[in-house]
Structure formats: structure tokens, C-alpha cells
Amino acid sequence: MKTSAADKTELHSPMKDCMNVSPLDSWKVSVMAEHGWEGVAKIAQDFRDASVRRVEPSVPDVPSELPKDVTDIPRHLLAENEVLITQTAPENLVESLAIGKLTCIAVVTAFLRRAGLAQKLTNCITELLPEEAFSRAKYLDDYYHEHNRPVGPLHGLPISVKEHIGMKGKGLNAGFVGWWHHKGEDDANALKILWQAGCVFYARTTQPQTLMHLETSNNLYGVTVNPFNQDLTPGGSSGGEGALLGLRGSCLGIGSDIGGSVRSPAANCGLYGLRPTSYRIPVDGWSGTMLGEEHIIAVMGPLSTSLEGVKLFMKTVLSAKPWLIEPSCVPIPWRDQHPHLTISQNKKLRIAVLWSDGIVKPHPPITRALTEVVTKLRDIPAIEISTWEPHKHDEAWEIIASLYFADGAQEETAAIFASGEPWRPLSRFIIHENPHVKHLSVEEVWYWTSRREQYRRAYNNAWNATATGTGPHGEPEGTIDVILAPVGPGAAPPLDQSRYWGYTSQWNLLDYPALVFPVSKVDPEVDQVEEGYEPMNEKDAFNYHLYEPEKYRGAPISLQLIGRRYEDEKVIEAMELIKNKIGLPFTTYV
């Protein structure tokens, strides 16, 4: 939700909020004065815990001593029908709801209870919405009983939402203690569309301080952990969504992505996640700093337990023609009426593999996953495999890191300073320890934006160079269809160690659609350290020494598929083909 001028911490005077006489700010000042930022955090956590307690039937208690992998615990604490419902893919749920095989009340109850368990196991929830969800589910069931048809394509489907995506009248803190008093003035446009399609909103999820971590920790709620290994991160900044879906407390969730924030949690938690091309999904109604910047465009995207769930989200939102309510959106509907891949005896699916970006070499589990997938793909006659040579990915990071905080991170600093809360380790990393962060003049913004465009042209030329021929107007034909690449330089990192963004931020700079998919899990007996490896640079050395096989035991291994701008449908179609041909994923997660 975009905060109003009165609500927003001002750039050059972070204490000006404390001089505002609005009731919300007066409340904030009084709480800060009496309890400090810790008092606000306690209020936030008590509010969240109370929302979990209001779920009926009540959410079971979890064991006091937890194993590192907690993914099996809900199965032993929930009723059999609740386990079955929550472990059903979203496309199958909407089918059962549409024919009356399941009631909305039964489905919402199951997901609320499992989401409550996910909170107790991973600390992934900012707020459950039991009253609103039950009221909505009853309305939908009554509608179905009266009309004998569903409200829309998402009739009764529970959808979880990252906290900074606004809901009218609900909190909108975006991970800052000093923003705890902010409220959504209206529902975000994307949520309005999903609501009209018949969904049920029932859970809001955690995000990191600044929204600029590939992990999820803030001073309001603490650290969100990975359900497959609690010593590891679920990713970020949509890590609450990742942990919740990883535990099947949700089957379809909404996150945001400016440097990997949908893809990192999807990868770390064994999910599907899409970073769409910019301006396809409406974003008006979310909260964050630097909302007016256009150098690097943040996008909203889905995370799901199934590939069809991602497709369902995209098709539903774009079928509503969001460009008519949010003029920045491009008027491109979801184009799945005709195939985007023409596979024939003379035309194959061409996949180029990025084994390494040449800066940080992936850990052994990632290389193993790439090798296993590629080996299987090479046996398919309809698929052609080649190697993608990274084009100056170090330059890409220099450009995007220079454009992320064009104000020298003054808005982030002001938002943190407003409450006196401490800087989280990865906030310090991405701002204070980032040599590219500085206050840019107008001319410097123009310079870096020009560098961005030059880099995009160069990458586009590299892609065109893979053409096998030319069309009637001289256009390249037969180019690579998609790139297969790591999502990160390893599986889910230990907490506070996600310090390399290059495998995700690369595609944000280029504005390419990127789809994460699950492959396998880390096996310490197989994924041994590469002894004798000489790191290429300091970043590579940090990543190399981070890997100790036992620390990563059981962590999901994921990869991503990347396409050209506005070829989102093609990427998903290619993924469907790959998935069906080689039987992905190669393991069971929950």
C-alpha cells in the first residue's frame, strides 16, 4: 500500500513523524516513549499470537523440542481430512470447490489451522484473519448453494499474502518497527482482482527489515526459519510465504521481487515461483521505501506448491485486464490460447545452461541438480542443450547495486531511525557494506540508467547471436528459447549468510521473466565439498567456505528457467514440457 504523505517517514527529517499530531502518530510516540521499539515489537507479536488463538478449532501445540526438519509435524497434529486438503494442489482444490465436492468452510479451516502450525514452527506469520476468512467462506458456500455454481475461477481458494501488500484497514509496516502504525487505505489492486475471482484471504506473512534481504528477519517478529532445516533461511524477502507454503500452510501465495524476493524463498523451500516481466501484474497498493523509483522495477509474483498454481494466478489476474485500473500495466492478456513453442522434427526446444556466472561458483548440490536435469534432457529428441556463456555478470551487479538506493538509502535509514530499532545484519550488508550505495545526482541517475540500457542491449545481442537463421525482415530466428540456471550459489544458506544476489538480480536488471522449480534435496553423502578448489575472488571464497554438507542436509535444491521480456507464457510452457518429460521434481518434499 502506498503510504500517504502524512503517513510516510520523510526523507530528510526522520524525526518529523514524532511532531505530527495525528492519532496514529500520537499513539506511536507514546508507545515509543514508554516502551521503545521493543514495546512495539511485543505489541506486534501479541497481536499476531492472538490472531492464531482465534482460529477454531484451535491450533494444536507443537512439541517443545523440535527436529531441524519440521515438515512432517503437521501431518501428526491435524485431522486426516485437513492433511489431505492442505496437501492438495491449488488447481485440484478449485476443481473440487467448483463442483461442490469440498466446502469453502472446510478448506479455509484446514488452511488456517495448518498456517497456525506453520507460525509455531517457523515464525512466518504477521497475522491470521480467521473472522474475515470464515465470513468469506460462508458467503461463498451460501452463494454456491443458492446458484449451484462458483463465484469465479478461484472460488473458495485460500491465498496468503506478504504483509507489505496492502489490505484495507490492516497494518502495513513493510518490516519497519517505526511503520507499525501504518494502515492500508485500500486493498491492493491485485488483491481486488483475486477477490472478485472468488478467493479467500486468510494469512499475512513476514518480510525482512528494508525488504532488501534474501532472508526474512525484522525487529517486529524476529527471524523466520526454513521448515526443512531450521538452521537455514527460507529466503527473502518473501520468506514468510516461502516457509508457509513449504509447510503446506498455503498452496498459493503472493510475494514481491526486486532482486530475487519471490525466487529465493521458492527455491529455498521447494516451491514454484515466478518473477514476471514488469508491468504485467498490478502493484498499486503496496508499501515500501522509494516507491516512485523507476530504475529497477519491483514486481509482484506468485509462489505455489504446483506449476499450475503459478499459471492459475497469472491467468486470473491478467484475465481481469488490470491495465484498465492501473495504467502503468501493459495491455497484454495471458496468451495461452496457442502454443509458444513449436516442436517438430525440424524445431526443438533450445535450452542454454548457465553452469556458473563466472563470479561465484555454485555449491556441489546445485551443480549436481543441473547435471541430473541436463543429462535427462539430452536424451529427449525434442530438446537441444547448449551452454550459456555469462555476459559480464559482474558489470550487471555494479549497475543494479548502484541503482537500488539512488538516494543513498536515506529512506531506509529514516524508517529505521524513526523507532530507534537496531540494524539487522543483512540490512547493514546491503547498505552499509555495499560500496555502490551513494546519493546520486540527477546526472548520475541518468548515467547509471544509460548503463543499464547499454547492458540490456548487449545481453539482447548475445541472445540474438544464438539464432540459426533470419526471418523475412532480417529478424533473428531459431534463437535459444530459455536459459536454465541456478537460483543462487547454493541451497538455502545458514541464517544471516545470504550475501550473493547475482543469480537472481541479474534477471531483474534485464527484466526477464524467471520461473523457479524444485528438483531435489541436499544429500551430504553425495554432495561432498570440492576439495582443492581455488576461489576466483573474495565473494567466491566466502561462498566456498560457507558450504559444509551436513549443515545443508535436507535443504531443497531448485533451479530457474529464464526467458526474454514478455515471454512469461513461453517460460511456463517450456517448464511444463520439461517437467512432464523428465518427471520433476526428483523427490517428495511434504
XYZ file of C-alpha atoms in Angstrom:
590
model
C 0.000 0.000 0.000
C 1.428 3.383 -0.926
C 1.575 5.417 2.226
C 0.163 8.896 2.271
C 2.348 11.943 2.613
C 1.252 12.288 6.215
C 1.874 8.635 6.967
C 5.293 8.301 5.387
C 8.580 8.932 7.173
C 10.100 11.934 5.460
C 13.455 11.644 3.786
C 15.466 14.478 5.301
C 13.821 14.688 8.741
C 13.276 11.237 10.218
C 12.002 12.663 13.482
C 9.309 14.752 11.812
C 6.838 11.904 12.289
C 7.135 12.431 16.005
C 5.901 16.021 15.591
C 2.748 15.017 13.693
C -0.399 15.241 15.785
C -2.431 12.545 14.004
C -3.914 9.904 16.368
C -1.798 7.148 14.854
C 1.428 9.088 15.256
C 0.442 10.187 18.760
C -0.074 6.530 19.628
C 3.318 5.703 18.134
C 5.098 8.454 20.069
C 3.507 7.416 23.356
C 4.394 3.735 22.880
C 7.949 4.591 21.829
C 8.388 6.898 24.780
C 7.113 4.339 27.269
C 8.485 1.083 25.875
C 10.862 1.872 22.996
C 10.952 -0.191 19.828
C 10.885 -3.370 21.899
C 7.455 -2.383 23.215
C 6.110 -2.001 19.701
C 7.565 -5.396 18.778
C 5.821 -7.000 21.741
C 2.532 -5.406 20.696
C 3.020 -6.763 17.160
C 3.800 -10.271 18.378
C 0.930 -10.294 20.883
C -1.421 -9.155 18.120
C -0.217 -11.959 15.845
C -0.420 -14.599 18.574
C -3.967 -13.518 19.428
C -4.983 -13.960 15.788
C -3.667 -17.532 15.872
C -5.588 -18.251 19.082
C -8.842 -17.115 17.465
C -8.725 -19.931 14.902
C -11.405 -22.570 15.571
C -10.950 -25.436 16.155
C -7.842 -24.261 17.972
C -4.380 -24.697 16.506
C -2.595 -27.621 18.207
C 0.500 -27.038 20.297
C 3.789 -28.230 18.829
C 6.471 -30.211 20.686
C 8.802 -28.159 22.856
C 11.797 -29.900 21.305
C 11.737 -29.654 17.535
C 13.813 -31.512 14.944
C 15.626 -29.460 12.326
C 13.171 -30.663 9.668
C 9.652 -29.852 10.873
C 7.793 -30.554 7.628
C 6.323 -33.836 8.894
C 4.907 -32.444 12.152
C 1.583 -31.034 10.839
C 0.631 -34.459 9.483
C 0.583 -35.814 13.043
C -1.334 -32.909 14.588
C -4.123 -32.243 12.094
C -7.166 -34.312 11.203
C -6.791 -36.652 8.234
C -9.119 -34.604 6.038
C -7.211 -31.408 6.906
C -3.921 -33.004 5.874
C -5.486 -34.154 2.609
C -6.934 -30.717 1.844
C -3.792 -28.755 2.641
C -1.573 -31.095 0.637
C -3.769 -30.797 -2.452
C -2.526 -28.638 -5.328
C -4.446 -25.391 -5.896
C -5.705 -26.396 -9.348
C -7.254 -29.522 -7.837
C -8.726 -27.595 -4.929
C -10.523 -25.104 -7.175
C -11.878 -28.007 -9.221
C -13.272 -29.725 -6.122
C -14.696 -26.452 -4.799
C -16.277 -25.631 -8.166
C -18.270 -28.879 -8.232
C -19.209 -28.797 -4.557
C -17.030 -31.752 -3.590
C -15.438 -29.559 -0.909
C -16.959 -26.678 1.029
C -15.140 -23.390 1.391
C -15.520 -23.587 5.179
C -13.748 -26.952 5.296
C -10.899 -25.750 3.093
C -10.402 -22.451 4.923
C -10.498 -24.159 8.318
C -7.820 -26.636 7.258
C -5.503 -23.945 5.927
C -5.988 -21.639 8.913
C -5.069 -24.440 11.302
C -2.045 -25.517 9.251
C -0.951 -21.887 8.892
C -1.141 -21.557 12.677
C 1.114 -24.578 12.986
C 3.492 -23.100 10.424
C 3.747 -19.976 12.570
C 4.601 -22.020 15.652
C 7.202 -23.987 13.701
C 8.903 -21.305 11.576
C 7.719 -17.827 12.698
C 6.288 -16.952 9.281
C 3.012 -15.144 10.072
C 2.312 -11.489 10.881
C -1.433 -12.011 11.184
C -4.080 -14.650 10.577
C -7.531 -13.481 9.516
C -9.925 -16.098 10.937
C -13.035 -13.916 11.251
C -12.725 -12.441 7.764
C -11.845 -15.812 6.227
C -14.739 -17.686 7.850
C -17.180 -14.928 6.903
C -15.975 -15.020 3.307
C -16.106 -18.825 3.169
C -19.680 -18.855 4.490
C -20.721 -16.306 1.861
C -19.143 -18.407 -0.887
C -20.785 -21.615 0.346
C -24.161 -19.872 0.562
C -23.705 -18.479 -2.941
C -22.889 -21.927 -4.298
C -25.891 -23.467 -2.510
C -28.212 -20.826 -3.954
C -26.856 -20.604 -7.513
C -25.278 -24.050 -7.943
C -22.157 -22.512 -9.442
C -18.942 -20.914 -8.177
C -18.422 -17.169 -7.875
C -15.383 -17.293 -10.133
C -12.302 -19.299 -11.125
C -10.776 -19.086 -7.632
C -13.998 -19.883 -5.734
C -13.015 -20.672 -2.131
C -9.269 -20.924 -2.751
C -7.250 -19.682 0.251
C -4.457 -17.297 -0.757
C -1.737 -16.000 1.583
C -0.244 -12.538 1.152
C 3.063 -10.904 2.027
C 2.412 -8.209 4.635
C 3.543 -5.170 2.645
C 0.854 -5.841 0.005
C -1.942 -3.686 1.323
C -5.287 -4.720 2.743
C -7.775 -2.021 3.670
C -7.616 -1.193 7.369
C -4.853 -3.725 8.058
C -1.347 -2.982 9.244
C 1.257 -2.122 6.635
C 4.671 -1.993 8.295
C 6.880 -3.338 5.461
C 9.266 -4.731 8.082
C 9.929 -1.449 9.938
C 9.095 -1.052 13.626
C 8.522 2.671 13.030
C 5.841 1.846 10.446
C 3.817 -0.429 12.714
C 1.073 2.202 12.916
C 0.640 2.469 9.119
C -2.635 1.114 7.765
C -3.752 0.155 4.275
C -6.038 2.783 2.807
C -7.452 0.277 0.326
C -6.868 -3.248 -0.922
C -4.026 -3.575 -3.409
C -5.268 -3.799 -6.989
C -4.064 -7.367 -7.405
C -5.976 -8.418 -4.294
C -9.154 -6.816 -5.609
C -8.898 -8.895 -8.768
C -8.289 -12.135 -6.881
C -11.176 -11.342 -4.523
C -13.519 -10.825 -7.445
C -12.392 -14.218 -8.753
C -13.612 -15.817 -5.524
C -10.524 -16.359 -3.361
C -10.271 -16.178 0.429
C -7.510 -14.159 2.125
C -6.621 -15.744 5.450
C -2.923 -15.217 6.248
C -0.380 -12.414 6.052
C 3.307 -13.252 6.122
C 6.659 -11.954 7.289
C 9.274 -9.950 5.421
C 12.683 -8.527 6.371
C 13.646 -5.078 7.574
C 14.038 -2.836 4.455
C 12.514 -5.594 2.237
C 16.036 -5.870 0.801
C 17.303 -9.187 2.184
C 17.382 -12.601 0.584
C 16.328 -13.731 4.062
C 13.474 -12.801 6.380
C 14.260 -11.165 9.703
C 12.996 -7.971 11.255
C 12.758 -6.444 14.688
C 8.969 -6.730 14.915
C 8.740 -10.507 14.670
C 12.287 -11.852 14.691
C 13.710 -14.485 12.341
C 11.716 -16.725 10.017
C 13.391 -20.116 9.565
C 13.358 -22.816 6.915
C 10.907 -25.671 7.585
C 13.260 -28.233 6.020
C 16.202 -27.226 8.215
C 15.726 -24.655 10.943
C 19.389 -23.649 10.867
C 18.833 -22.320 7.350
C 16.901 -19.402 5.925
C 13.639 -19.756 3.971
C 14.910 -16.918 1.766
C 13.597 -13.430 1.314
C 12.195 -11.032 1.097
C 9.013 -13.104 0.668
C 10.377 -15.642 3.143
C 7.219 -15.818 5.226
C 5.426 -17.008 2.112
C 8.197 -19.498 1.403
C 8.092 -21.043 4.888
C 4.274 -21.104 4.960
C 3.957 -22.801 1.574
C 6.873 -25.110 2.351
C 4.862 -26.400 5.319
C 1.694 -26.505 3.175
C 0.033 -23.849 5.311
C -0.745 -22.303 1.938
C -0.907 -23.611 -1.613
C -0.783 -20.229 -3.383
C 0.804 -17.059 -2.058
C 1.737 -13.606 -3.274
C 5.191 -12.086 -2.921
C 7.243 -9.326 -4.499
C 10.595 -9.363 -6.274
C 13.181 -6.647 -6.967
C 16.313 -8.777 -6.635
C 15.125 -12.327 -6.052
C 12.462 -11.944 -3.380
C 9.966 -14.393 -4.913
C 12.536 -16.781 -6.352
C 14.821 -17.086 -3.334
C 12.023 -18.304 -0.987
C 10.573 -20.547 -3.685
C 13.987 -22.138 -4.236
C 14.848 -22.466 -0.547
C 11.501 -24.088 0.288
C 10.983 -26.426 -2.676
C 8.282 -24.413 -4.459
C 7.403 -22.915 -7.804
C 7.790 -19.153 -8.021
C 7.594 -16.669 -10.866
C 9.195 -13.280 -11.285
C 7.015 -11.934 -14.118
C 8.136 -9.315 -16.602
C 7.493 -5.831 -15.213
C 4.159 -4.067 -15.625
C 2.144 -7.243 -16.176
C 0.833 -7.708 -12.621
C -0.633 -4.576 -10.959
C 1.288 -3.413 -7.890
C -0.572 -0.317 -6.712
C -1.417 -0.624 -3.048
C 1.794 -1.984 -1.595
C 4.144 -0.346 0.889
C 7.873 0.245 0.873
C 10.562 2.857 0.558
C 11.413 4.629 -2.715
C 8.000 3.842 -4.220
C 8.472 6.317 -7.070
C 11.780 4.993 -8.381
C 11.783 3.506 -11.859
C 15.425 2.479 -12.281
C 14.837 -1.116 -11.145
C 11.190 -2.113 -11.229
C 9.843 -4.302 -8.437
C 7.189 -6.807 -9.450
C 4.526 -8.854 -7.708
C 4.532 -12.589 -8.355
C 3.124 -15.921 -7.200
C 4.606 -18.747 -5.156
C 2.823 -22.073 -5.315
C 3.094 -25.726 -4.415
C 2.433 -26.507 -8.097
C 3.334 -25.165 -11.507
C -0.360 -24.970 -12.366
C -0.840 -22.731 -9.332
C 1.562 -20.183 -10.826
C -0.278 -20.365 -14.129
C -3.658 -20.044 -12.378
C -2.542 -16.852 -10.640
C -1.211 -15.241 -13.812
C -4.193 -16.186 -15.930
C -6.701 -14.989 -13.326
C -5.079 -11.607 -12.777
C -4.472 -10.873 -16.455
C -7.956 -12.011 -17.468
C -9.253 -9.046 -15.452
C -7.436 -6.590 -17.762
C -5.516 -4.833 -14.960
C -4.264 -2.156 -17.367
C -7.760 -0.647 -17.222
C -7.414 0.068 -13.486
C -3.643 0.574 -13.296
C -2.469 2.435 -16.404
C 1.192 1.523 -15.955
C 0.329 -2.123 -16.713
C 0.901 -3.222 -20.289
C -2.254 -4.332 -22.147
C -1.085 -7.902 -22.707
C -3.558 -10.624 -21.664
C -2.479 -14.135 -20.675
C -1.681 -15.711 -24.028
C -2.192 -19.453 -23.678
C -4.701 -19.975 -26.486
C -1.919 -21.040 -28.845
C 1.444 -22.723 -28.127
C 4.535 -20.547 -27.798
C 6.828 -23.453 -28.556
C 6.693 -25.078 -31.970
C 8.200 -28.514 -31.505
C 8.597 -30.586 -34.667
C 11.099 -32.799 -36.435
C 12.933 -29.674 -37.541
C 12.297 -27.465 -34.492
C 13.460 -28.342 -30.994
C 13.161 -26.654 -27.627
C 16.541 -24.956 -27.332
C 17.829 -24.686 -23.751
C 21.098 -22.960 -22.868
C 22.613 -23.889 -19.497
C 24.314 -21.326 -17.265
C 26.579 -23.532 -15.168
C 28.214 -20.584 -13.389
C 28.064 -16.800 -13.669
C 31.851 -16.639 -13.584
C 31.858 -14.762 -10.286
C 30.635 -17.221 -7.650
C 30.689 -20.941 -8.409
C 27.601 -22.843 -7.235
C 27.901 -25.380 -4.425
C 28.045 -29.098 -5.326
C 24.288 -29.729 -4.767
C 23.392 -27.075 -7.328
C 25.843 -28.407 -9.894
C 24.509 -31.920 -9.265
C 20.933 -30.770 -9.875
C 21.942 -29.052 -13.112
C 23.838 -32.139 -14.233
C 20.947 -34.502 -13.437
C 18.414 -32.339 -15.233
C 20.633 -31.758 -18.259
C 21.540 -35.457 -18.534
C 17.873 -36.400 -18.705
C 17.083 -33.597 -21.139
C 19.846 -34.659 -23.532
C 18.019 -37.976 -24.022
C 14.897 -36.226 -25.339
C 14.931 -35.799 -29.137
C 12.711 -32.700 -28.979
C 15.219 -30.806 -26.814
C 18.580 -29.312 -27.711
C 21.074 -28.403 -24.978
C 23.914 -25.891 -25.207
C 25.997 -23.823 -22.785
C 25.177 -20.195 -21.988
C 28.268 -18.060 -21.533
C 27.631 -15.351 -18.932
C 27.960 -11.881 -20.380
C 29.703 -9.604 -17.867
C 27.542 -10.516 -14.881
C 29.933 -8.590 -12.642
C 29.028 -5.429 -14.552
C 25.360 -6.246 -14.128
C 25.731 -6.254 -10.333
C 27.634 -2.963 -10.392
C 24.777 -1.348 -12.326
C 21.876 -2.732 -10.337
C 23.571 -2.187 -6.964
C 24.196 1.442 -7.921
C 20.547 1.935 -8.864
C 18.904 0.168 -5.905
C 19.481 3.040 -3.465
C 19.756 6.175 -5.587
C 19.041 8.332 -2.527
C 21.982 6.799 -0.692
C 19.493 4.670 1.295
C 18.176 7.737 3.110
C 14.596 6.454 3.160
C 15.635 3.107 4.651
C 17.805 4.888 7.196
C 14.974 7.248 8.128
C 12.496 4.401 8.513
C 14.863 2.507 10.811
C 15.846 5.641 12.753
C 12.176 6.529 13.338
C 11.861 3.861 16.041
C 15.463 3.523 17.152
C 15.401 -0.152 16.216
C 18.794 -1.782 15.519
C 20.022 -2.567 12.032
C 19.662 -6.224 11.112
C 22.893 -7.864 9.837
C 21.733 -8.115 6.221
C 20.422 -4.550 6.248
C 23.929 -3.460 7.175
C 25.330 -5.728 4.466
C 23.225 -4.446 1.567
C 23.507 -0.778 2.582
C 26.492 -0.008 4.810
C 28.821 -2.650 3.363
C 27.730 -2.097 -0.239
C 30.334 0.105 -1.974
C 27.840 1.039 -4.690
C 25.387 2.769 -2.330
C 25.650 6.532 -2.527
C 23.389 9.507 -3.051
C 23.186 10.026 -6.815
C 22.752 13.350 -8.517
C 20.211 13.617 -11.343
C 23.067 13.356 -13.832
C 24.382 10.229 -12.092
C 20.939 8.626 -12.221
C 20.886 9.300 -15.953
C 24.368 7.820 -16.279
C 23.517 4.562 -14.496
C 20.200 4.258 -16.292
C 22.058 4.616 -19.589
C 24.494 1.932 -18.429
C 21.507 -0.289 -17.661
C 20.140 0.159 -21.179
C 23.529 -0.426 -22.770
C 23.885 -3.646 -20.808
C 20.392 -4.780 -21.800
C 21.233 -4.198 -25.462
C 24.459 -6.166 -25.149
C 22.677 -9.097 -23.486
C 19.945 -8.966 -26.091
C 22.607 -9.112 -28.806
C 24.185 -12.132 -27.132
C 20.797 -13.869 -27.155
C 20.224 -12.949 -30.816
C 23.640 -14.354 -31.675
C 22.277 -17.844 -30.967
C 19.922 -17.582 -33.974
C 20.000 -20.296 -36.592
C 18.608 -18.073 -39.336
C 16.836 -14.843 -40.197
C 13.239 -14.021 -40.987
C 11.787 -12.099 -43.937
C 12.535 -8.759 -42.284
C 16.023 -9.670 -41.138
C 14.897 -10.624 -37.618
C 16.770 -13.456 -35.861
C 15.028 -16.828 -35.930
C 15.726 -20.031 -34.049
C 17.370 -18.365 -31.053
C 17.723 -20.042 -27.682
C 14.245 -20.432 -26.146
C 15.152 -20.372 -22.443
C 18.144 -20.324 -20.113
C 18.446 -22.939 -17.356
C 20.349 -21.561 -14.365
C 20.947 -21.755 -10.618
C 18.724 -19.620 -8.373
C 21.608 -18.957 -6.026
C 25.166 -20.127 -5.413
C 23.880 -22.792 -3.032
C 20.801 -24.240 -1.413
C 19.204 -22.286 1.455
C 22.102 -20.592 3.314
C 22.632 -20.540 7.075
C 20.925 -17.601 8.779
C 22.361 -14.139 8.019
C 24.650 -15.509 5.303
C 22.688 -14.734 2.105
C 25.186 -12.278 0.719
C 25.229 -13.049 -3.006
C 22.345 -11.863 -5.182
C 23.863 -12.302 -8.634
C 21.930 -15.376 -9.774
C 18.588 -13.623 -9.222
C 19.270 -9.866 -9.511
C 20.793 -10.464 -12.957
C 17.336 -11.092 -14.390
C 15.793 -8.145 -12.528
C 18.269 -5.847 -14.250
C 17.378 -7.358 -17.622
C 13.662 -7.529 -16.716
C 13.459 -11.147 -17.888
C 10.749 -13.473 -16.570
C 12.231 -16.194 -14.374
C 10.499 -19.294 -13.036
C 11.857 -21.318 -10.105
C 11.129 -25.040 -9.876
C 12.085 -27.731 -7.343
C 14.471 -30.539 -8.267
C 15.872 -32.457 -5.305
C 17.331 -32.165 -1.781
C 20.844 -31.848 -0.415
C 22.381 -35.220 0.446
C 25.635 -34.781 2.439
C 26.777 -38.279 1.493
C 26.600 -37.361 -2.198
C 27.196 -33.609 -2.235
C 30.728 -33.516 -0.900
C 32.933 -30.420 -0.719
C 35.027 -29.799 -3.820
C 38.462 -30.232 -2.275
C 41.327 -28.191 -3.670
C 39.122 -25.599 -5.340
C 40.779 -22.186 -5.659
C 38.171 -19.402 -5.339
C 38.065 -16.812 -8.114
C 37.598 -13.815 -5.806
C 36.505 -12.739 -2.320
C 32.813 -13.384 -2.959
C 33.562 -16.813 -4.323
C 35.779 -17.599 -1.336
C 33.013 -16.610 1.083
C 30.561 -18.899 -0.684
C 33.030 -21.776 -0.971
C 33.858 -21.760 2.739
C 30.169 -21.466 3.639
C 29.467 -24.953 2.353
C 29.614 -27.751 4.898
C 27.456 -30.620 3.612
C 25.928 -31.624 6.944
C 24.731 -28.059 7.616
C 22.635 -28.220 4.456
C 21.137 -31.673 4.984
C 17.634 -31.938 3.551
C 17.569 -28.441 2.070
C 15.596 -28.222 -1.165
C 17.583 -27.822 -4.378
C 15.921 -25.727 -7.055
C 16.760 -24.224 -10.432
C 15.231 -21.498 -12.579
C 14.156 -21.113 -16.177
C 14.595 -17.668 -17.767
C 13.046 -16.228 -20.902
C 13.105 -12.957 -22.813
C 10.979 -9.951 -21.827
C 7.246 -10.599 -22.017
C 7.745 -14.268 -22.835
C 6.329 -15.330 -19.457
C 3.899 -17.749 -21.112
C 6.689 -19.327 -23.128
C 8.753 -19.904 -19.983
C 5.856 -21.680 -18.281
C 5.125 -23.731 -21.399
C 8.782 -24.789 -21.589
C 8.665 -25.730 -17.905
C 5.558 -27.839 -18.456
C 7.315 -29.729 -21.231
C 10.495 -30.251 -19.187
C 8.569 -31.318 -16.091
C 6.489 -33.851 -17.973
C 9.405 -35.255 -19.967
C 11.821 -35.895 -17.083
C 9.457 -36.249 -14.113
C 10.382 -33.276 -11.939
C 10.854 -32.977 -9.049
C 13.057 -35.971 -8.364
C 11.991 -36.193 -4.712
C 8.965 -35.683 -2.462
C 9.011 -32.610 -0.237
C 5.957 -32.925 2.014
